[in-house]
Short mmCIF file of N, CA and C and ligand atoms in Angstrom, two decimals:
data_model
loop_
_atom_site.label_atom_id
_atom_site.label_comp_id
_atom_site.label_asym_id
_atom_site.label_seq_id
_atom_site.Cartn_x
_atom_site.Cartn_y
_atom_site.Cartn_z
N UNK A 82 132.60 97.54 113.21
CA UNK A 82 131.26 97.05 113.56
C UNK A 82 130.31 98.22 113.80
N UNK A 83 130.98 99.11 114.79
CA UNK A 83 130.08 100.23 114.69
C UNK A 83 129.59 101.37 113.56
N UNK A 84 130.52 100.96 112.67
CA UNK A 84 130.38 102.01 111.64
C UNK A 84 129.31 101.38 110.36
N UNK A 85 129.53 100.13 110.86
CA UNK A 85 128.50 99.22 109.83
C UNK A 85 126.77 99.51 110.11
N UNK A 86 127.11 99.46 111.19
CA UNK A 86 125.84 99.57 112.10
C UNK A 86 124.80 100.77 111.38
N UNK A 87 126.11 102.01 112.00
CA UNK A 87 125.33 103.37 111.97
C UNK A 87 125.26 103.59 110.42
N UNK A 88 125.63 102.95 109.64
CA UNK A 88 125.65 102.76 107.82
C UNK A 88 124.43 102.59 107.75
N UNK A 89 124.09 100.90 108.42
CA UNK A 89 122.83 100.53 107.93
C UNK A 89 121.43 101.35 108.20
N UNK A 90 121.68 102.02 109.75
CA UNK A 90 120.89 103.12 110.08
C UNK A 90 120.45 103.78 109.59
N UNK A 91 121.72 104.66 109.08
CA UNK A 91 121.78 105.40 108.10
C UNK A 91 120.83 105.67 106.66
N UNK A 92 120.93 104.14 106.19
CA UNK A 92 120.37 103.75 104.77
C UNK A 92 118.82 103.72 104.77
N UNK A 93 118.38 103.06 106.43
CA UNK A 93 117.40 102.64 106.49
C UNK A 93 116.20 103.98 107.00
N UNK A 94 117.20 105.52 107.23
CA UNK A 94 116.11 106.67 107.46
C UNK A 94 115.80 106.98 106.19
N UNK A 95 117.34 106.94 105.38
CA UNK A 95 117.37 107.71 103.92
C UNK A 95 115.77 106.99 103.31
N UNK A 96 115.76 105.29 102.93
CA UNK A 96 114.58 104.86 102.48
C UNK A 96 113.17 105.30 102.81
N UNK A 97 113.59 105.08 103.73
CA UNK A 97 112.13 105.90 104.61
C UNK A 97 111.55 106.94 104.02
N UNK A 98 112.27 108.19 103.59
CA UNK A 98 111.74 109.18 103.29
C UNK A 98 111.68 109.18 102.10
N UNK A 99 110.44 108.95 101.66
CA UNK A 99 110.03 109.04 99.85
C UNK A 99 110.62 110.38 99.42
N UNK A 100 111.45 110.24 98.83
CA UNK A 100 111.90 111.55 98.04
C UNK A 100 110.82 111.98 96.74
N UNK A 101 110.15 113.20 97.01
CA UNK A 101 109.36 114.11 95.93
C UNK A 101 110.45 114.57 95.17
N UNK A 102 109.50 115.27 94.04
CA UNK A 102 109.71 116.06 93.24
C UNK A 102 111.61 115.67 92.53
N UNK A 103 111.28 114.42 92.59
CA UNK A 103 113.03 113.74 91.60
C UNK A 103 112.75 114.25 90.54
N UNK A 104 114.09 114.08 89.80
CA UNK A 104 114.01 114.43 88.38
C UNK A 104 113.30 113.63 87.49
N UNK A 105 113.14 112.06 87.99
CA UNK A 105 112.18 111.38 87.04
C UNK A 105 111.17 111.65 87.24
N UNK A 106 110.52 111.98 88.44
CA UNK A 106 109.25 112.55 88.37
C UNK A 106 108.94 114.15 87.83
N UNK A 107 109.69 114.87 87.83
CA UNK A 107 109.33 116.07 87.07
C UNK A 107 109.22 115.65 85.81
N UNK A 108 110.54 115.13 84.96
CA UNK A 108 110.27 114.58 84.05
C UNK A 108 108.73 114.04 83.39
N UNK A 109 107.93 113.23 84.05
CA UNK A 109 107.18 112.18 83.98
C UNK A 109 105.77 113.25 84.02
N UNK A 110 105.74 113.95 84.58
CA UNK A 110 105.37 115.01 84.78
C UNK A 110 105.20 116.40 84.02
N UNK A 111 106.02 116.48 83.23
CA UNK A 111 106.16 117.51 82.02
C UNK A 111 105.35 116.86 80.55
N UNK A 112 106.07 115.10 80.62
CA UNK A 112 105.77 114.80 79.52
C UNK A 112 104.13 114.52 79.48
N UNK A 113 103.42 114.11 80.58
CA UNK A 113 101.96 114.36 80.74
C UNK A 113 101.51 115.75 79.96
N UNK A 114 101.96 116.73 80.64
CA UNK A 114 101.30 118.12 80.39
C UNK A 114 101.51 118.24 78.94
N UNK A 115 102.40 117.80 78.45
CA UNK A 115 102.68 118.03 76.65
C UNK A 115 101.46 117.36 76.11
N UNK A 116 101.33 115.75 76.78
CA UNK A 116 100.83 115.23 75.77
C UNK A 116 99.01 115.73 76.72
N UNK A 117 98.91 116.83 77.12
CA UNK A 117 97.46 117.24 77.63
C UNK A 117 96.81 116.67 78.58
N UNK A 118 97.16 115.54 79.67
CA UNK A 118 96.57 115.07 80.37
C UNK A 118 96.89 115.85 81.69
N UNK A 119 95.56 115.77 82.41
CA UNK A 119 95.52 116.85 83.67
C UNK A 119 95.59 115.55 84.70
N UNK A 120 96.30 115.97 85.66
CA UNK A 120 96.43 115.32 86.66
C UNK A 120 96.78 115.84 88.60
N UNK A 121 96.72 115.12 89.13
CA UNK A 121 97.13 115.10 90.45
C UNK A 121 98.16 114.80 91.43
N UNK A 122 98.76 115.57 92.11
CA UNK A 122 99.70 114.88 92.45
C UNK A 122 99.62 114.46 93.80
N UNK A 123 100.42 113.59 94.28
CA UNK A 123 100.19 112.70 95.96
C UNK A 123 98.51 112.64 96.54
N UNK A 124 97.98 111.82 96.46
CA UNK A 124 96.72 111.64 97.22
C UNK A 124 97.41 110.44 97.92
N UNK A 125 97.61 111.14 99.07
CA UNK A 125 97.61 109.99 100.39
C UNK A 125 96.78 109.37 100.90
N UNK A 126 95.41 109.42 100.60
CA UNK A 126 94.66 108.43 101.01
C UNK A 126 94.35 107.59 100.17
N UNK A 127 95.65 107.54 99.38
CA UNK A 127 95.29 106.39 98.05
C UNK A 127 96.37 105.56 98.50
N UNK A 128 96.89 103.94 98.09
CA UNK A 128 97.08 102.76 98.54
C UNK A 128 98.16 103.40 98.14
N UNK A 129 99.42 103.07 98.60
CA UNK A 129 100.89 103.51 98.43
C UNK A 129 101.03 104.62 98.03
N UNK A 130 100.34 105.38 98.40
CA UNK A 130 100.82 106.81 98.01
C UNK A 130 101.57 107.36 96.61
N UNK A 131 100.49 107.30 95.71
CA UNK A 131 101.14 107.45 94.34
C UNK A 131 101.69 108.93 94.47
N UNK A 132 102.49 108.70 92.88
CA UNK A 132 103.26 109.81 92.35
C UNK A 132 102.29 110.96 92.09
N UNK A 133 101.79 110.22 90.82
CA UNK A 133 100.94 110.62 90.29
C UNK A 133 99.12 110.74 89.79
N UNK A 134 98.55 111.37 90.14
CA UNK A 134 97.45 110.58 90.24
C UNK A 134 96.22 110.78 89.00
N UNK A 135 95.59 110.45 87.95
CA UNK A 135 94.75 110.60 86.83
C UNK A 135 92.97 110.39 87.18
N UNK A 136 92.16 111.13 88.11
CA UNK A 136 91.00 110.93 88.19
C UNK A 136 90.32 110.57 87.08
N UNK A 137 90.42 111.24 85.83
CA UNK A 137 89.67 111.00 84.88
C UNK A 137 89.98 110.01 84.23
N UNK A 138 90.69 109.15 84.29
CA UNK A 138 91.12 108.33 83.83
C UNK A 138 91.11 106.31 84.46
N UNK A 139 91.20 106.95 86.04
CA UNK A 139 91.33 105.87 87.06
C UNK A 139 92.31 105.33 87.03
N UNK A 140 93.48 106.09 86.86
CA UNK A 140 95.18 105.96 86.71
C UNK A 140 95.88 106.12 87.66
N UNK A 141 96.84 105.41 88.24
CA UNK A 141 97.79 106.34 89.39
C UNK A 141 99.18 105.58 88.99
N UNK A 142 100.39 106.64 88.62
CA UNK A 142 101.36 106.40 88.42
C UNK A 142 102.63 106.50 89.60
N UNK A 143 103.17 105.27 89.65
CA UNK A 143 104.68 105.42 90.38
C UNK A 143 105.77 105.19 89.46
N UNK A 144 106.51 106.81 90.11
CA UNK A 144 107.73 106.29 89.25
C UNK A 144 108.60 105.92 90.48
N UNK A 145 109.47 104.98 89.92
CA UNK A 145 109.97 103.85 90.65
C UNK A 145 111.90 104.12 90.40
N UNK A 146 112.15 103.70 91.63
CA UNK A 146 113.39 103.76 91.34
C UNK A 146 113.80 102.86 91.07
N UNK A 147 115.09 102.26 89.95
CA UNK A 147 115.25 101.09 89.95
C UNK A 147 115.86 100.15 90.66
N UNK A 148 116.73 100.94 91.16
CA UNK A 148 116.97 99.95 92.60
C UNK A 148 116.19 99.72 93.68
N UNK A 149 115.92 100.45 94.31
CA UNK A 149 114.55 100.54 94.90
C UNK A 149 114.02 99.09 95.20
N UNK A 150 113.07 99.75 93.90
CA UNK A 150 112.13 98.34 93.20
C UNK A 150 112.44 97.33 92.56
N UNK A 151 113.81 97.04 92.56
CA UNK A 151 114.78 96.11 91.57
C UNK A 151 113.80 95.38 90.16
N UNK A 152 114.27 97.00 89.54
CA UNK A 152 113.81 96.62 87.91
C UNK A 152 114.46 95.77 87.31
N UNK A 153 113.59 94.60 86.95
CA UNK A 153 113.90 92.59 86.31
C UNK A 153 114.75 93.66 85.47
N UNK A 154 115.83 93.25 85.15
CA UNK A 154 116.79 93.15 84.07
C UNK A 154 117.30 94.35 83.66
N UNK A 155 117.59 95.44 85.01
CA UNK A 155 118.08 96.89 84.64
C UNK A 155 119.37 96.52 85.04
N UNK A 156 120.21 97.16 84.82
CA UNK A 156 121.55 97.09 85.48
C UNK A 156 122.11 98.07 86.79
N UNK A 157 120.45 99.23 86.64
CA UNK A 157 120.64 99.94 88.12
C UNK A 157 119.98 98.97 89.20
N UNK A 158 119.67 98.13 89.02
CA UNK A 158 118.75 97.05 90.33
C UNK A 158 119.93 96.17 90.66
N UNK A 159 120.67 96.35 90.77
CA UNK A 159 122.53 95.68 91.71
C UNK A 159 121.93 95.75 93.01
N UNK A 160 122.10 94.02 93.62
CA UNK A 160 122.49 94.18 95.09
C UNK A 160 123.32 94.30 95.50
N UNK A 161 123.27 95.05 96.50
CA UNK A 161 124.25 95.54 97.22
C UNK A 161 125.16 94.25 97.63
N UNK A 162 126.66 94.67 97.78
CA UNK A 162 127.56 93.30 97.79
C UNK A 162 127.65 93.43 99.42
N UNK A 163 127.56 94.51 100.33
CA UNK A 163 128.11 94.76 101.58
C UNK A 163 126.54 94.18 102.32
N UNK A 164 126.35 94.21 103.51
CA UNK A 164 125.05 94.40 104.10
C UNK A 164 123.74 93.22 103.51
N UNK A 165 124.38 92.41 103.28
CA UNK A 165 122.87 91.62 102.44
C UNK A 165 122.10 90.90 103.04
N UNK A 166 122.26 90.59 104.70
CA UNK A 166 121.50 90.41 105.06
C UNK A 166 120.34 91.37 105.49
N UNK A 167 120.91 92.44 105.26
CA UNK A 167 120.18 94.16 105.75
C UNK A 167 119.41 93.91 104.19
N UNK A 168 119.88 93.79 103.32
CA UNK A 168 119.31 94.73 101.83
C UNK A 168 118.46 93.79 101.57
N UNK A 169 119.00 91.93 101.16
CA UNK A 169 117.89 91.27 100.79
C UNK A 169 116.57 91.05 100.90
N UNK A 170 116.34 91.21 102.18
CA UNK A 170 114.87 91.31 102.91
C UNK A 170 113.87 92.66 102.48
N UNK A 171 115.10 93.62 102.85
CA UNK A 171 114.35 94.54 102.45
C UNK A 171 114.12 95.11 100.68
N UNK A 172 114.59 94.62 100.19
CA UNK A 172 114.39 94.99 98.83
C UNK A 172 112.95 94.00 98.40
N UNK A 173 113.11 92.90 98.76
CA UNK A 173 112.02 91.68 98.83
C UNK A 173 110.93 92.26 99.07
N UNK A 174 111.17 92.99 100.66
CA UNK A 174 109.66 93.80 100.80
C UNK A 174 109.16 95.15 100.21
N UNK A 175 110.18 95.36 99.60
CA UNK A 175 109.36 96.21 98.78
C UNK A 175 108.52 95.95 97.53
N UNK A 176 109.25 94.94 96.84
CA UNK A 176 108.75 94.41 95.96
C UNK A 176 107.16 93.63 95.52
N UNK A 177 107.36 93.01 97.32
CA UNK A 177 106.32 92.01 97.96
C UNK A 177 104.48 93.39 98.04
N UNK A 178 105.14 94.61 98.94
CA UNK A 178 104.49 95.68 99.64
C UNK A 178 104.03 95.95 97.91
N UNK A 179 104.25 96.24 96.69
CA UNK A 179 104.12 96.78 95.61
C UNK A 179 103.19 96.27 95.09
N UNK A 180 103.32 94.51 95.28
CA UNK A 180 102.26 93.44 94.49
C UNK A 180 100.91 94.06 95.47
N UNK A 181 100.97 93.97 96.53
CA UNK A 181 99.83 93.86 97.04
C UNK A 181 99.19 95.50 96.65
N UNK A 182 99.99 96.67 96.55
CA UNK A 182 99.35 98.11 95.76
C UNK A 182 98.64 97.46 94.86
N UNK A 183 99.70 96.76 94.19
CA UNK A 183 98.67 96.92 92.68
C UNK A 183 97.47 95.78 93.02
N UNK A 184 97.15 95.12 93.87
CA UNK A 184 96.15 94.24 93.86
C UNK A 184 94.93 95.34 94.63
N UNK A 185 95.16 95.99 95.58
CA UNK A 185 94.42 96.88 95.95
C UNK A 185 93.35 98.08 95.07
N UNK A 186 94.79 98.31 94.00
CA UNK A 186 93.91 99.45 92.90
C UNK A 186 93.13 98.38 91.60
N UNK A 187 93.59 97.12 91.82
CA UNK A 187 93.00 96.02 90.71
C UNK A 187 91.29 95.69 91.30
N UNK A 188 91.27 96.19 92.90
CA UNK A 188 89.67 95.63 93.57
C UNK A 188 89.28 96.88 93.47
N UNK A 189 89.86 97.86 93.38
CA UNK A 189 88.80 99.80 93.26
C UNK A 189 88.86 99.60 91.77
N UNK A 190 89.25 98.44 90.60
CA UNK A 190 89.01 99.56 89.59
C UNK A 190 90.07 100.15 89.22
N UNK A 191 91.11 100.75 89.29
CA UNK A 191 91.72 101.44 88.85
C UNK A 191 93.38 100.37 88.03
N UNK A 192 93.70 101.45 87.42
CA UNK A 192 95.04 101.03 86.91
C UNK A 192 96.47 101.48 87.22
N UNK A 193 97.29 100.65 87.41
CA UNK A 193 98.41 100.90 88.04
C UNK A 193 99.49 101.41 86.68
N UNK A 194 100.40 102.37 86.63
CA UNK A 194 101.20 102.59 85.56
C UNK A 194 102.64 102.43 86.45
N UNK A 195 103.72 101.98 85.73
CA UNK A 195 105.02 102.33 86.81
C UNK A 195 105.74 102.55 85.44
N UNK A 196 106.17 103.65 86.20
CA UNK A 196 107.55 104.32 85.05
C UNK A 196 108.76 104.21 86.03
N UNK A 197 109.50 103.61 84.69
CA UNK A 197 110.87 103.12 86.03
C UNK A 197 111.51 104.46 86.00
N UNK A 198 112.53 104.43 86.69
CA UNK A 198 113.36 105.37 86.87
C UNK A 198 114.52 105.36 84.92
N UNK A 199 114.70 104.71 84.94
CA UNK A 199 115.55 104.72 83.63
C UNK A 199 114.50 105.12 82.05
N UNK A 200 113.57 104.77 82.32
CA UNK A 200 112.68 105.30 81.08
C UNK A 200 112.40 106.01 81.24
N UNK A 201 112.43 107.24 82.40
CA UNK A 201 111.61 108.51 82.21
C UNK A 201 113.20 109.30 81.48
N UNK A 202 114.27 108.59 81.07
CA UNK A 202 115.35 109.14 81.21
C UNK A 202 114.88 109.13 78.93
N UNK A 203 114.49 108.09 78.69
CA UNK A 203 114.17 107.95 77.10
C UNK A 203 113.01 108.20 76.95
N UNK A 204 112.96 109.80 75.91
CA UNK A 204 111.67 110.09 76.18
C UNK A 204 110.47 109.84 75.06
N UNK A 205 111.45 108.77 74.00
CA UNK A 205 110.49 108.39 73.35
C UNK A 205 109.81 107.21 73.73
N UNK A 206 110.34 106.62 74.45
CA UNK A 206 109.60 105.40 75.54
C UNK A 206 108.82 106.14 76.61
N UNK A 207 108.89 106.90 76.61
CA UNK A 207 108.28 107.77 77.97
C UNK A 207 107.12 107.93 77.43
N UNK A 208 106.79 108.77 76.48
CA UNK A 208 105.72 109.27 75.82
C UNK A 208 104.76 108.13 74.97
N UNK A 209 105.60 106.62 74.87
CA UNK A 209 104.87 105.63 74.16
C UNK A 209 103.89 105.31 75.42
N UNK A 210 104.54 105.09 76.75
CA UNK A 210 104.28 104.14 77.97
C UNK A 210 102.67 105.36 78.68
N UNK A 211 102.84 106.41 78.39
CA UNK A 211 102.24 107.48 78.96
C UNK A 211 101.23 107.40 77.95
N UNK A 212 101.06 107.57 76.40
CA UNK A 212 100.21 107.38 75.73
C UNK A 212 99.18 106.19 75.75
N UNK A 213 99.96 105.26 76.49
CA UNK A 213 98.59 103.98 76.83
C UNK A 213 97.59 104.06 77.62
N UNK A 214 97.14 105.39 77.96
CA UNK A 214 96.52 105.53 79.53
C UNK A 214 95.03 105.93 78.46
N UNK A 215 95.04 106.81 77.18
CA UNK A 215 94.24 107.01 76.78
C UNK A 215 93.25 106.25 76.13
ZN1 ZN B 27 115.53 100.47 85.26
#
């Protein structure tokens, strides 16, 4: 019981802390600069704190993990079999917390991009999904 506990604890600092500079985001990040677009990175006074950010454009990209964000029909978005009363809720709210980002940058105007975590991995999907911004 106690070890379950300090698990879930555990899980729930790890989330907390947005991990920078992942490999999908460097990734996501390189393939911009190839294809010439200048950009920004973290503006925190923007609605969920994007990845990435495109002034000239009125773009802000998250790359997303897929579990995380339980990407519809990835096979990395598995719920967890242990803890589900811990995970369900919270995976929900993230999902829930995401709709309302993108409704926020839908009333400024701007456009939301999400690169999942598994497509920044194919980079000819990468570079198709990134080319729509122009
Ligand atoms: Zn995925």
């Amino acid at each position: 019981m106690t070890d379950s506990i300090s698990k879930e604890r555990r899980s729930a600092n790890m989330s907390r802390i947005k991990s920078r500079d992942t490999k999908p985001e460097k990734t996501v990040r390189s393939a911009l600069h190839r294809l010439g677009f200048r950009f920004r990175l973290y503006r925190p006074n923007l609605p969920g704190k994007p990845d990435i950010v495109l002034p000239k454009y009125k773009v802000v990209i998250f790359v997303h993990g897929c579990f995380w964000h339980q990407h519809a029909g990835c096979k990395r978005a598995t719920q967890p079999k242990s803890n589900r009363k811990y995970w369900t809720p919270k995976l929900k709210r993230n999902i829930e917390r995401f709709y309302e980002i993108k409704r926020e940058y839908r009333q400024m105007g701007w456009k939301v991009l999400v690169i999942w975590e598994c497509e920044a991995k194919k980079a000819a999907k990468l570079i198709m999904k990134l080319n729509l911004i122009k």
